[in-house]
GROMACS .gro file of C-alpha atoms in nm:
model
  511
    1MET     CA    1   0.000   0.000   0.000
    2THR     CA    2   0.130   0.343  -0.097
    3THR     CA    3   0.012   0.666   0.058
    4THR     CA    4   0.043   1.029  -0.033
    5SER     CA    5   0.031   1.135   0.332
    6GLU     CA    6   0.158   1.012   0.666
    7PRO     CA    7  -0.102   0.808   0.850
    8ARG     CA    8  -0.230   0.944   1.178
    9PRO     CA    9  -0.100   0.777   1.493
   10ALA     CA   10  -0.356   0.542   1.640
   11ASP     CA   11  -0.359   0.734   1.967
   12ASN     CA   12  -0.477   1.047   1.788
   13ASP     CA   13  -0.798   0.871   1.690
   14LYS     CA   14  -0.900   0.814   2.051
   15LEU     CA   15  -1.112   1.063   2.243
   16ASP     CA   16  -0.872   1.178   2.514
   17GLY     CA   17  -0.958   1.319   2.856
   18ALA     CA   18  -0.974   1.680   2.736
   19VAL     CA   19  -1.224   1.592   2.464
   20LEU     CA   20  -1.432   1.381   2.701
   21ARG     CA   21  -1.453   1.665   2.955
   22VAL     CA   22  -1.578   1.901   2.686
   23ALA     CA   23  -1.819   1.631   2.567
   24ALA     CA   24  -1.960   1.596   2.919
   25VAL     CA   25  -2.044   1.968   2.933
   26VAL     CA   26  -2.199   1.969   2.587
   27VAL     CA   27  -2.403   1.655   2.654
   28LEU     CA   28  -2.532   1.799   2.984
   29GLY     CA   29  -2.668   2.107   2.807
   30ALA     CA   30  -2.814   1.902   2.524
   31VAL     CA   31  -2.983   1.659   2.764
   32MET     CA   32  -3.146   1.953   2.940
   33ALA     CA   33  -3.288   2.096   2.618
   34ILE     CA   34  -3.397   1.767   2.457
   35LEU     CA   35  -3.551   1.623   2.774
   36ASP     CA   36  -3.762   1.936   2.812
   37THR     CA   37  -3.916   1.886   2.468
   38THR     CA   38  -4.030   1.530   2.536
   39VAL     CA   39  -4.123   1.596   2.901
   40VAL     CA   40  -4.378   1.862   2.803
   41ASN     CA   41  -4.551   1.633   2.551
   42VAL     CA   42  -4.676   1.396   2.822
   43ALA     CA   43  -4.794   1.688   3.038
   44LEU     CA   44  -5.027   1.850   2.784
   45GLN     CA   45  -5.341   1.692   2.931
   46ALA     CA   46  -5.249   1.805   3.284
   47LEU     CA   47  -5.178   2.157   3.157
   48THR     CA   48  -5.514   2.164   2.976
   49LEU     CA   49  -5.695   2.087   3.302
   50GLU     CA   50  -5.477   2.323   3.506
   51PHE     CA   51  -5.548   2.627   3.288
   52GLN     CA   52  -5.901   2.523   3.182
   53THR     CA   53  -5.825   2.574   2.814
   54SER     CA   54  -5.857   2.380   2.491
   55PHE     CA   55  -5.602   2.139   2.347
   56ASP     CA   56  -5.544   2.355   2.039
   57THR     CA   57  -5.438   2.636   2.274
   58ILE     CA   58  -5.225   2.429   2.509
   59GLN     CA   59  -5.029   2.272   2.222
   60TRP     CA   60  -4.866   2.610   2.163
   61THR     CA   61  -4.653   2.543   2.469
   62ALA     CA   62  -4.478   2.293   2.241
   63THR     CA   63  -4.515   2.477   1.910
   64GLY     CA   64  -4.397   2.809   2.060
   65TYR     CA   65  -4.080   2.635   2.173
   66MET     CA   66  -4.018   2.502   1.821
   67LEU     CA   67  -4.084   2.843   1.666
   68ALA     CA   68  -3.824   2.997   1.897
   69LEU     CA   69  -3.576   2.726   1.801
   70ALA     CA   70  -3.627   2.788   1.431
   71THR     CA   71  -3.594   3.164   1.483
   72VAL     CA   72  -3.268   3.167   1.677
   73ILE     CA   73  -3.075   2.886   1.507
   74PRO     CA   74  -2.985   3.093   1.196
   75VAL     CA   75  -2.809   3.349   1.416
   76THR     CA   76  -2.595   3.092   1.596
   77GLY     CA   77  -2.331   3.043   1.326
   78TRP     CA   78  -2.252   3.415   1.306
   79ALA     CA   79  -2.265   3.454   1.684
   80CYS     CA   80  -2.013   3.169   1.730
   81ASP     CA   81  -1.764   3.365   1.520
   82ARG     CA   82  -1.846   3.705   1.665
   83PHE     CA   83  -1.857   3.628   2.038
   84GLY     CA   84  -1.683   3.291   2.067
   85THR     CA   85  -1.850   2.955   2.114
   86LYS     CA   86  -1.784   2.934   2.490
   87ARG     CA   87  -1.951   3.267   2.565
   88LEU     CA   88  -2.243   3.186   2.338
   89TYR     CA   89  -2.290   2.843   2.492
   90MET     CA   90  -2.303   2.986   2.844
   91LEU     CA   91  -2.549   3.255   2.730
   92ALA     CA   92  -2.772   2.987   2.576
   93ILE     CA   93  -2.777   2.790   2.902
   94ALA     CA   94  -2.863   3.109   3.093
   95PHE     CA   95  -3.158   3.184   2.863
   96PHE     CA   96  -3.283   2.827   2.900
   97LEU     CA   97  -3.243   2.835   3.279
   98VAL     CA   98  -3.434   3.163   3.318
   99GLY     CA   99  -3.707   3.047   3.081
  100SER     CA  100  -3.745   2.722   3.276
  101ALA     CA  101  -3.778   2.900   3.611
  102LEU     CA  102  -4.037   3.141   3.472
  103ALA     CA  103  -4.234   2.864   3.299
  104GLY     CA  104  -4.256   2.673   3.626
  105ALA     CA  105  -4.402   2.984   3.790
  106ALA     CA  106  -4.649   3.060   3.507
  107TRP     CA  107  -4.985   3.195   3.628
  108ASN     CA  108  -5.187   3.150   3.307
  109ILE     CA  109  -5.157   2.987   2.968
  110GLU     CA  110  -5.041   3.307   2.796
  111SER     CA  111  -4.750   3.351   3.036
  112LEU     CA  112  -4.652   2.985   3.000
  113ILE     CA  113  -4.637   3.012   2.619
  114VAL     CA  114  -4.424   3.329   2.641
  115PHE     CA  115  -4.180   3.167   2.886
  116ARG     CA  116  -4.155   2.857   2.666
  117VAL     CA  117  -4.044   3.088   2.386
  118VAL     CA  118  -3.769   3.223   2.614
  119GLN     CA  119  -3.663   2.863   2.675
  120GLY     CA  120  -3.655   2.804   2.301
  121LEU     CA  121  -3.425   3.101   2.244
  122GLY     CA  122  -3.168   2.929   2.464
  123GLY     CA  123  -3.241   2.577   2.344
  124GLY     CA  124  -3.202   2.675   1.981
  125MET     CA  125  -2.842   2.784   2.040
  126LEU     CA  126  -2.741   2.493   2.265
  127MET     CA  127  -2.712   2.212   2.010
  128PRO     CA  128  -2.535   2.391   1.721
  129ALA     CA  129  -2.297   2.575   1.956
  130GLY     CA  130  -2.226   2.254   2.144
  131MET     CA  131  -2.165   2.060   1.821
  132THR     CA  132  -1.924   2.330   1.705
  133ILE     CA  133  -1.728   2.327   2.032
  134LEU     CA  134  -1.702   1.949   2.039
  135THR     CA  135  -1.610   1.911   1.671
  136LYS     CA  136  -1.336   2.175   1.693
  137THR     CA  137  -1.193   2.019   2.008
  138ALA     CA  138  -1.180   1.667   1.866
  139GLY     CA  139  -1.077   1.753   1.511
  140PRO     CA  140  -1.246   1.648   1.185
  141HIS     CA  141  -1.083   1.302   1.175
  142ARG     CA  142  -1.271   1.204   1.494
  143VAL     CA  143  -1.604   1.358   1.401
  144GLY     CA  144  -1.778   1.018   1.386
  145ARG     CA  145  -1.682   0.936   1.744
  146VAL     CA  146  -1.779   1.287   1.852
  147MET     CA  147  -2.123   1.253   1.692
  148ALA     CA  148  -2.170   0.921   1.872
  149VAL     CA  149  -2.103   1.095   2.205
  150LEU     CA  150  -2.334   1.384   2.117
  151GLY     CA  151  -2.598   1.129   2.023
  152VAL     CA  152  -2.639   1.033   2.391
  153PRO     CA  153  -2.893   1.310   2.465
  154MET     CA  154  -3.076   1.222   2.146
  155LEU     CA  155  -3.133   0.880   2.304
  156LEU     CA  156  -3.197   0.994   2.660
  157GLY     CA  157  -3.469   1.233   2.541
  158PRO     CA  158  -3.698   0.966   2.394
  159ILE     CA  159  -3.624   0.724   2.682
  160GLY     CA  160  -3.613   0.952   2.984
  161GLY     CA  161  -3.839   1.238   2.881
  162PRO     CA  162  -4.177   1.062   2.876
  163ILE     CA  163  -4.088   0.857   3.184
  164LEU     CA  164  -3.967   1.156   3.384
  165GLY     CA  165  -4.254   1.375   3.266
  166GLY     CA  166  -4.517   1.115   3.349
  167TRP     CA  167  -4.372   1.062   3.696
  168LEU     CA  168  -4.343   1.433   3.774
  169VAL     CA  169  -4.696   1.510   3.656
  170ASP     CA  170  -4.851   1.215   3.839
  171SER     CA  171  -4.650   1.225   4.161
  172VAL     CA  172  -4.522   1.581   4.211
  173SER     CA  173  -4.654   1.871   4.000
  174TRP     CA  174  -4.652   1.981   3.639
  175ARG     CA  175  -4.443   2.282   3.748
  176TRP     CA  176  -4.148   2.054   3.819
  177ILE     CA  177  -4.113   1.953   3.455
  178PHE     CA  178  -3.970   2.306   3.423
  179TYR     CA  179  -3.816   2.360   3.768
  180ILE     CA  180  -3.600   2.049   3.728
  181ASN     CA  181  -3.395   2.236   3.467
  182VAL     CA  182  -3.281   2.499   3.718
  183PRO     CA  183  -3.024   2.293   3.913
  184ILE     CA  184  -2.912   2.121   3.592
  185GLY     CA  185  -2.866   2.459   3.422
  186VAL     CA  186  -2.666   2.603   3.713
  187LEU     CA  187  -2.435   2.299   3.709
  188ALA     CA  188  -2.397   2.324   3.328
  189ILE     CA  189  -2.295   2.692   3.347
  190LEU     CA  190  -2.037   2.624   3.618
  191LEU     CA  191  -1.888   2.330   3.427
  192ALA     CA  192  -1.883   2.526   3.101
  193TRP     CA  193  -1.696   2.812   3.272
  194ARG     CA  194  -1.439   2.572   3.418
  195LEU     CA  195  -1.394   2.309   3.147
  196LEU     CA  196  -1.468   2.452   2.803
  197PRO     CA  197  -1.159   2.577   2.617
  198LYS     CA  198  -1.126   2.950   2.574
  199ASP     CA  199  -1.171   3.070   2.219
  200GLN     CA  200  -1.110   3.412   2.076
  201PRO     CA  201  -1.384   3.587   1.881
  202ARG     CA  202  -1.291   3.627   1.517
  203PRO     CA  203  -1.301   3.958   1.335
  204ALA     CA  204  -1.664   3.921   1.237
  205GLU     CA  205  -1.792   4.011   0.897
  206LYS     CA  206  -2.088   4.244   0.882
  207PHE     CA  207  -2.394   4.070   1.022
  208ASP     CA  208  -2.665   3.991   0.769
  209PHE     CA  209  -2.957   4.163   0.941
  210PRO     CA  210  -3.172   4.171   0.624
  211GLY     CA  211  -3.117   3.796   0.586
  212MET     CA  212  -3.220   3.737   0.946
  213LEU     CA  213  -3.535   3.944   0.894
  214LEU     CA  214  -3.622   3.727   0.595
  215LEU     CA  215  -3.524   3.380   0.714
  216SER     CA  216  -3.615   3.371   1.084
  217PRO     CA  217  -3.969   3.509   1.047
  218GLY     CA  218  -4.004   3.307   0.727
  219LEU     CA  219  -3.932   2.980   0.907
  220ALA     CA  220  -4.154   3.082   1.198
  221ALA     CA  221  -4.444   3.177   0.971
  222LEU     CA  222  -4.414   2.854   0.771
  223ILE     CA  223  -4.416   2.636   1.083
  224TYR     CA  224  -4.703   2.842   1.229
  225GLY     CA  225  -4.913   2.788   0.918
  226VAL     CA  226  -4.840   2.415   0.902
  227ALA     CA  227  -4.909   2.376   1.276
  228ASN     CA  228  -5.256   2.530   1.226
  229ILE     CA  229  -5.362   2.274   0.965
  230PRO     CA  230  -5.485   2.005   1.210
  231HIS     CA  231  -5.710   2.253   1.393
  232HIS     CA  232  -5.872   2.383   1.074
  233GLY     CA  233  -5.877   2.049   0.892
  234GLY     CA  234  -5.712   2.175   0.574
  235VAL     CA  235  -5.519   2.455   0.405
  236GLY     CA  236  -5.819   2.672   0.318
  237ALA     CA  237  -5.822   2.873   0.641
  238THR     CA  238  -5.658   3.217   0.630
  239SER     CA  239  -5.451   3.135   0.940
  240VAL     CA  240  -5.301   2.842   0.745
  241TRP     CA  241  -5.234   2.961   0.391
  242LEU     CA  242  -5.150   3.324   0.464
  243PRO     CA  243  -4.861   3.264   0.708
  244GLY     CA  244  -4.758   2.961   0.503
  245LEU     CA  245  -4.725   3.162   0.183
  246ALA     CA  246  -4.561   3.451   0.368
  247GLY     CA  247  -4.309   3.208   0.515
  248ILE     CA  248  -4.231   3.051   0.178
  249ALA     CA  249  -4.192   3.397   0.023
  250GLY     CA  250  -3.954   3.505   0.301
  251ILE     CA  251  -3.741   3.191   0.267
  252ALA     CA  252  -3.734   3.222  -0.112
  253ALA     CA  253  -3.630   3.588  -0.090
  254PHE     CA  254  -3.358   3.491   0.156
  255ILE     CA  255  -3.221   3.228  -0.082
  256VAL     CA  256  -3.218   3.466  -0.379
  257ARG     CA  257  -3.049   3.740  -0.177
  258SER     CA  258  -2.796   3.506  -0.014
  259LEU     CA  259  -2.671   3.382  -0.349
  260LYS     CA  260  -2.574   3.740  -0.438
  261ILE     CA  261  -2.384   3.846  -0.123
  262ASP     CA  262  -2.068   3.728   0.055
  263ASN     CA  263  -2.177   3.746   0.420
  264ALA     CA  264  -2.508   3.560   0.409
  265LEU     CA  265  -2.658   3.444   0.736
  266ILE     CA  266  -2.634   3.086   0.607
  267ASP     CA  267  -2.352   2.995   0.372
  268LEU     CA  268  -2.545   2.844   0.082
  269SER     CA  269  -2.217   2.755  -0.087
  270LEU     CA  270  -2.214   2.458   0.153
  271PHE     CA  271  -2.473   2.295  -0.070
  272ARG     CA  272  -2.223   2.292  -0.357
  273ASN     CA  273  -2.058   2.015  -0.161
  274ARG     CA  274  -2.223   1.702  -0.301
  275THR     CA  275  -2.193   1.497   0.018
  276PHE     CA  276  -2.334   1.777   0.232
  277SER     CA  277  -2.633   1.823   0.000
  278ILE     CA  278  -2.709   1.450  -0.012
  279ALA     CA  279  -2.686   1.424   0.366
  280MET     CA  280  -2.921   1.720   0.408
  281GLY     CA  281  -3.175   1.563   0.173
  282THR     CA  282  -3.157   1.237   0.365
  283ILE     CA  283  -3.190   1.397   0.708
  284THR     CA  284  -3.486   1.608   0.590
  285LEU     CA  285  -3.687   1.306   0.482
  286PHE     CA  286  -3.580   1.107   0.787
  287MET     CA  287  -3.677   1.379   1.037
  288ILE     CA  288  -4.020   1.421   0.877
  289ALA     CA  289  -4.086   1.048   0.917
  290PHE     CA  290  -3.913   1.014   1.256
  291MET     CA  291  -4.084   1.306   1.430
  292GLY     CA  292  -4.420   1.197   1.297
  293SER     CA  293  -4.374   0.847   1.440
  294MET     CA  294  -4.252   0.979   1.776
  295LEU     CA  295  -4.557   1.203   1.799
  296ILE     CA  296  -4.819   0.931   1.761
  297LEU     CA  297  -4.653   0.635   1.933
  298PRO     CA  298  -4.728   0.746   2.293
  299THR     CA  299  -5.074   0.862   2.184
  300TYR     CA  300  -5.150   0.512   2.056
  301PHE     CA  301  -5.061   0.354   2.389
  302VAL     CA  302  -5.265   0.610   2.586
  303LEU     CA  303  -5.572   0.638   2.362
  304VAL     CA  304  -5.612   0.287   2.217
  305ARG     CA  305  -5.455   0.072   2.490
  306GLY     CA  306  -5.560   0.281   2.793
  307GLU     CA  307  -5.213   0.320   2.941
  308SER     CA  308  -5.109   0.610   3.164
  309ALA     CA  309  -4.852   0.864   3.048
  310LEU     CA  310  -4.586   0.703   3.266
  311GLN     CA  311  -4.669   0.355   3.137
  312ALA     CA  312  -4.656   0.481   2.778
  313GLY     CA  313  -4.313   0.629   2.845
  314LEU     CA  314  -4.189   0.298   2.983
  315LEU     CA  315  -4.326   0.111   2.681
  316LEU     CA  316  -4.120   0.334   2.450
  317ALA     CA  317  -3.795   0.258   2.633
  318PRO     CA  318  -3.690  -0.043   2.415
  319GLN     CA  319  -3.649   0.193   2.123
  320GLY     CA  320  -3.390   0.400   2.310
  321PHE     CA  321  -3.212   0.092   2.438
  322GLY     CA  322  -3.177  -0.040   2.084
  323ALA     CA  323  -3.028   0.286   1.966
  324MET     CA  324  -2.785   0.289   2.260
  325LEU     CA  325  -2.642  -0.041   2.138
  326THR     CA  326  -2.577   0.062   1.779
  327MET     CA  327  -2.494   0.434   1.801
  328PRO     CA  328  -2.141   0.403   1.949
  329LEU     CA  329  -2.052   0.132   1.697
  330ALA     CA  330  -2.202   0.333   1.411
  331GLY     CA  331  -1.986   0.633   1.502
  332LYS     CA  332  -1.670   0.428   1.468
  333LEU     CA  333  -1.783   0.255   1.149
  334VAL     CA  334  -1.864   0.583   0.971
  335ASP     CA  335  -1.502   0.692   1.012
  336ARG     CA  336  -1.375   0.357   0.883
  337ILE     CA  337  -1.611   0.237   0.610
  338GLY     CA  338  -1.821   0.541   0.514
  339ALA     CA  339  -2.167   0.667   0.609
  340GLY     CA  340  -2.351   0.491   0.326
  341LYS     CA  341  -2.254   0.144   0.450
  342VAL     CA  342  -2.395   0.231   0.795
  343VAL     CA  343  -2.709   0.430   0.710
  344LEU     CA  344  -2.851   0.188   0.452
  345PRO     CA  345  -2.850  -0.113   0.690
  346GLY     CA  346  -3.000   0.116   0.954
  347LEU     CA  347  -3.291   0.205   0.726
  348ALA     CA  348  -3.325  -0.165   0.640
  349LEU     CA  349  -3.393  -0.227   1.011
  350ILE     CA  350  -3.631   0.066   1.056
  351ILE     CA  351  -3.857  -0.012   0.759
  352PRO     CA  352  -3.979  -0.358   0.873
  353SER     CA  353  -4.016  -0.239   1.232
  354VAL     CA  354  -4.242   0.048   1.120
  355ALA     CA  355  -4.428  -0.203   0.901
  356VAL     CA  356  -4.531  -0.387   1.220
  357PHE     CA  357  -4.715  -0.076   1.336
  358THR     CA  358  -4.908  -0.054   1.009
  359GLN     CA  359  -5.093  -0.364   1.135
  360VAL     CA  360  -5.150  -0.234   1.487
  361GLY     CA  361  -5.489  -0.269   1.654
  362ALA     CA  362  -5.667  -0.261   1.988
  363ASP     CA  363  -5.518  -0.592   2.106
  364THR     CA  364  -5.186  -0.625   1.922
  365SER     CA  365  -4.936  -0.832   2.117
  366TYR     CA  366  -4.716  -0.619   2.344
  367PRO     CA  367  -4.412  -0.847   2.298
  368LEU     CA  368  -4.441  -0.794   1.922
  369LEU     CA  369  -4.468  -0.415   1.960
  370LEU     CA  370  -4.177  -0.397   2.205
  371ALA     CA  371  -3.960  -0.611   1.977
  372ALA     CA  372  -4.046  -0.384   1.683
  373LEU     CA  373  -3.954  -0.077   1.889
  374PHE     CA  374  -3.621  -0.233   1.985
  375VAL     CA  375  -3.537  -0.312   1.622
  376MET     CA  376  -3.645   0.041   1.526
  377GLY     CA  377  -3.404   0.175   1.786
  378LEU     CA  378  -3.121  -0.035   1.645
  379GLY     CA  379  -3.185   0.124   1.308
  380MET     CA  380  -3.214   0.476   1.451
  381GLY     CA  381  -2.871   0.443   1.611
  382MET     CA  382  -2.731   0.368   1.265
  383THR     CA  383  -2.900   0.657   1.085
  384MET     CA  384  -2.945   0.989   1.264
  385MET     CA  385  -2.592   1.072   1.379
  386PRO     CA  386  -2.414   0.895   1.088
  387ILE     CA  387  -2.609   1.113   0.843
  388SER     CA  388  -2.502   1.423   1.037
  389THR     CA  389  -2.144   1.296   1.036
  390ALA     CA  390  -2.152   1.259   0.658
  391ALA     CA  391  -2.267   1.620   0.628
  392LEU     CA  392  -1.970   1.755   0.826
  393GLN     CA  393  -1.684   1.521   0.738
  394THR     CA  394  -1.586   1.675   0.405
  395LEU     CA  395  -1.599   2.036   0.526
  396THR     CA  396  -1.310   2.252   0.642
  397GLN     CA  397  -1.297   2.358   1.007
  398ARG     CA  398  -1.369   2.714   0.894
  399LYS     CA  399  -1.713   2.602   0.773
  400VAL     CA  400  -1.814   2.371   1.058
  401ALA     CA  401  -2.000   2.636   1.263
  402ARG     CA  402  -2.209   2.752   0.966
  403ALA     CA  403  -2.271   2.394   0.854
  404SER     CA  404  -2.389   2.294   1.203
  405SER     CA  405  -2.637   2.581   1.203
  406ALA     CA  406  -2.768   2.489   0.858
  407MET     CA  407  -2.807   2.127   0.962
  408ASN     CA  408  -2.998   2.217   1.279
  409ILE     CA  409  -3.231   2.449   1.085
  410VAL     CA  410  -3.309   2.163   0.846
  411GLN     CA  411  -3.369   1.918   1.131
  412GLN     CA  412  -3.596   2.148   1.334
  413THR     CA  413  -3.800   2.260   1.035
  414ALA     CA  414  -3.838   1.908   0.894
  415GLY     CA  415  -3.928   1.772   1.237
  416ALA     CA  416  -4.194   2.036   1.296
  417ILE     CA  417  -4.344   1.982   0.950
  418GLY     CA  418  -4.335   1.604   0.997
  419ALA     CA  419  -4.518   1.627   1.329
  420ALA     CA  420  -4.781   1.853   1.174
  421LEU     CA  421  -4.828   1.631   0.868
  422VAL     CA  422  -4.880   1.318   1.076
  423SER     CA  423  -5.118   1.511   1.303
  424ILE     CA  424  -5.323   1.606   0.996
  425ILE     CA  425  -5.338   1.246   0.875
  426LEU     CA  426  -5.429   1.100   1.215
  427ALA     CA  427  -5.684   1.372   1.292
  428GLY     CA  428  -5.854   1.320   0.956
  429LEU     CA  429  -5.869   0.942   0.999
  430LEU     CA  430  -6.005   0.965   1.353
  431ALA     CA  431  -6.263   1.220   1.243
  432GLY     CA  432  -6.374   0.988   0.965
  433LYS     CA  433  -6.401   0.691   1.201
  434PHE     CA  434  -6.614   0.883   1.455
  435GLY     CA  435  -6.809   1.111   1.218
  436VAL     CA  436  -6.695   1.448   1.355
  437PRO     CA  437  -6.503   1.749   1.218
  438THR     CA  438  -6.128   1.701   1.184
  439SER     CA  439  -6.047   1.926   1.479
  440GLN     CA  440  -6.268   1.710   1.705
  441GLY     CA  441  -6.140   1.367   1.596
  442GLN     CA  442  -5.912   1.291   1.890
  443LEU     CA  443  -6.158   1.431   2.148
  444ALA     CA  444  -6.440   1.219   2.006
  445ALA     CA  445  -6.221   0.910   2.002
  446THR     CA  446  -6.113   0.969   2.363
  447ALA     CA  447  -6.471   1.012   2.482
  448ALA     CA  448  -6.584   0.695   2.303
  449VAL     CA  449  -6.293   0.488   2.435
  450LEU     CA  450  -6.357   0.604   2.793
  451ASN     CA  451  -6.727   0.516   2.769
  452PRO     CA  452  -6.767   0.150   2.880
  453ALA     CA  453  -7.064   0.107   2.646
  454THR     CA  454  -6.861   0.199   2.336
  455HIS     CA  455  -6.509   0.115   2.452
  456ASP     CA  456  -6.446  -0.201   2.250
  457ALA     CA  457  -6.573  -0.071   1.916
  458ALA     CA  458  -6.407   0.268   1.967
  459ALA     CA  459  -6.071   0.110   2.049
  460VAL     CA  460  -6.086  -0.096   1.730
  461SER     CA  461  -6.176   0.208   1.518
  462ALA     CA  462  -5.904   0.421   1.677
  463GLY     CA  463  -5.651   0.141   1.629
  464ASP     CA  464  -5.738   0.125   1.259
  465ALA     CA  465  -5.677   0.501   1.230
  466PHE     CA  466  -5.333   0.466   1.387
  467ALA     CA  467  -5.245   0.172   1.162
  468SER     CA  468  -5.333   0.374   0.851
  469THR     CA  469  -5.128   0.669   0.979
  470PHE     CA  470  -4.825   0.446   1.034
  471THR     CA  471  -4.858   0.337   0.671
  472TRP     CA  472  -4.781   0.694   0.568
  473THR     CA  473  -4.481   0.713   0.801
  474LEU     CA  474  -4.358   0.386   0.649
  475ILE     CA  475  -4.373   0.542   0.302
  476LEU     CA  476  -4.177   0.846   0.424
  477VAL     CA  477  -3.905   0.626   0.576
  478ALA     CA  478  -3.881   0.418   0.261
  479VAL     CA  479  -3.832   0.733   0.050
  480CYS     CA  480  -3.522   0.806   0.260
  481LEU     CA  481  -3.353   0.517   0.082
  482VAL     CA  482  -3.327   0.721  -0.237
  483PRO     CA  483  -3.082   0.992  -0.121
  484ALA     CA  484  -2.916   0.750   0.125
  485LEU     CA  485  -2.801   0.541  -0.171
  486PHE     CA  486  -2.568   0.826  -0.267
  487LEU     CA  487  -2.403   0.875   0.074
  488PRO     CA  488  -2.025   0.800   0.080
  489LYS     CA  489  -1.947   0.429   0.091
  490LYS     CA  490  -1.577   0.480   0.163
  491PRO     CA  491  -1.389   0.653   0.447
  492VAL     CA  492  -1.384   1.030   0.397
  493LEU     CA  493  -1.085   1.242   0.493
  494PRO     CA  494  -1.159   1.607   0.576
  495ALA     CA  495  -1.071   1.889   0.342
  496THR     CA  496  -0.791   2.124   0.448
  497GLU     CA  497  -0.736   2.492   0.396
  498ASP     CA  498  -0.444   2.671   0.238
  499ASP     CA  499  -0.301   2.995   0.372
  500GLU     CA  500  -0.570   3.203   0.205
  501GLY     CA  501  -0.847   2.988   0.350
  502ASP     CA  502  -0.928   2.820   0.019
  503THR     CA  503  -1.017   2.455   0.025
  504VAL     CA  504  -0.763   2.212  -0.116
  505PRO     CA  505  -0.824   1.841  -0.169
  506PRO     CA  506  -0.739   1.612   0.124
  507ALA     CA  507  -0.455   1.364   0.103
  508VAL     CA  508  -0.570   1.040  -0.055
  509MET     CA  509  -0.462   0.686   0.026
  510VAL     CA  510  -0.394   0.473  -0.278
  511HIS     CA  511  -0.423   0.095  -0.235
   0.00000   0.00000   0.00000
């Protein structure tokens, strides 16, 4: 074997103590933000009763958080350069901590929604800033291992969030789903101050304020319009199509403008990188399908099977355990054999496991469902973070911060749209089964299931609606195979930069 560059020493490929300490701080912040998203989902019914409001109002405690995430993420890349990643990361934790304390003390639904937005402003900066810090500390050649470490909170959220939320709501108080972030946030700030490496702010280029005013409200308006579809049962309502079109127009104007200037809020030249573009296409389709499935799985257990929120959270645990087994291995394999050879087998595991849920009913065997969830988790551990790794591996360090921001924008937007789309499908199917308007489908199903006289028939009808909805999520997952086929199937060495900052090809091993 002949090489055109010196191989790296084996020791350099290991995550040393300094990297692991940084990873611990980043994971702590990410766990705090991701847990809070899933914790709130299981508390929506308790919040509805507490504030004596309707479900379509209370759901904005979740949607408002997502809107804040989508709004602040585009700013994070520029802010990392301008203020330094350590300062920005500590500021993000502070915003999240304050928002959590205020949300726990909320006195009405309006104040709770506002304080959830404050939380989102911090949460939206946590993940991209944390990814940037960790990737820079470890170096591009260890990005797969780094992504595996950062994937821990992605697993703990689905496992721990519903369980913790159900327990807190049932045994303590709904306020503690927010208060619990306060001690965690204080610890995260102290550890970040002590352990994160100091970084110097770069001479920042002029900030793209016009771009921010186009993109951030554009994303927010688009998500707002899509989120309103389930309530109105279609796209004909003014509160659906008007913000939706305004959002699309804002995003389109941002793209056109960004292609003409040098200091765009998001570096669209990233998408000239073939691997980055393919990875973004794959993660978009995957997040739409994944977030949709995660939305309706606990609802199936609660509505059709009559489980409590805590029991539903426990039933979802096998999925997280499966992902915990494969994610560390997948991180190492991506660096050695290429993302394509990891992601495709992962999708091959997810597709048949989702297919099991397309046959779900009111009395489907729990061992079968738990086994399907475990296999689904195995596949998830081989897809989500490896796709993100593929997006970043071929980029220069100079572009990592901007690429992380772009990737997080794609993930949040796709996830929000996926959740809304699946809500539309499920609401329409439930409404059809129970002969009510779309906005009343879930309420009618709940009432019929709780009525002993209609329980059995209602559970069967509701189960059929969930099965049909899972068929659509199966189609969305299967479509992910198309772009995934073009992911790299060989190890990828990172690009390097010459003295002027221009990208030059990486050294290539010739066998």
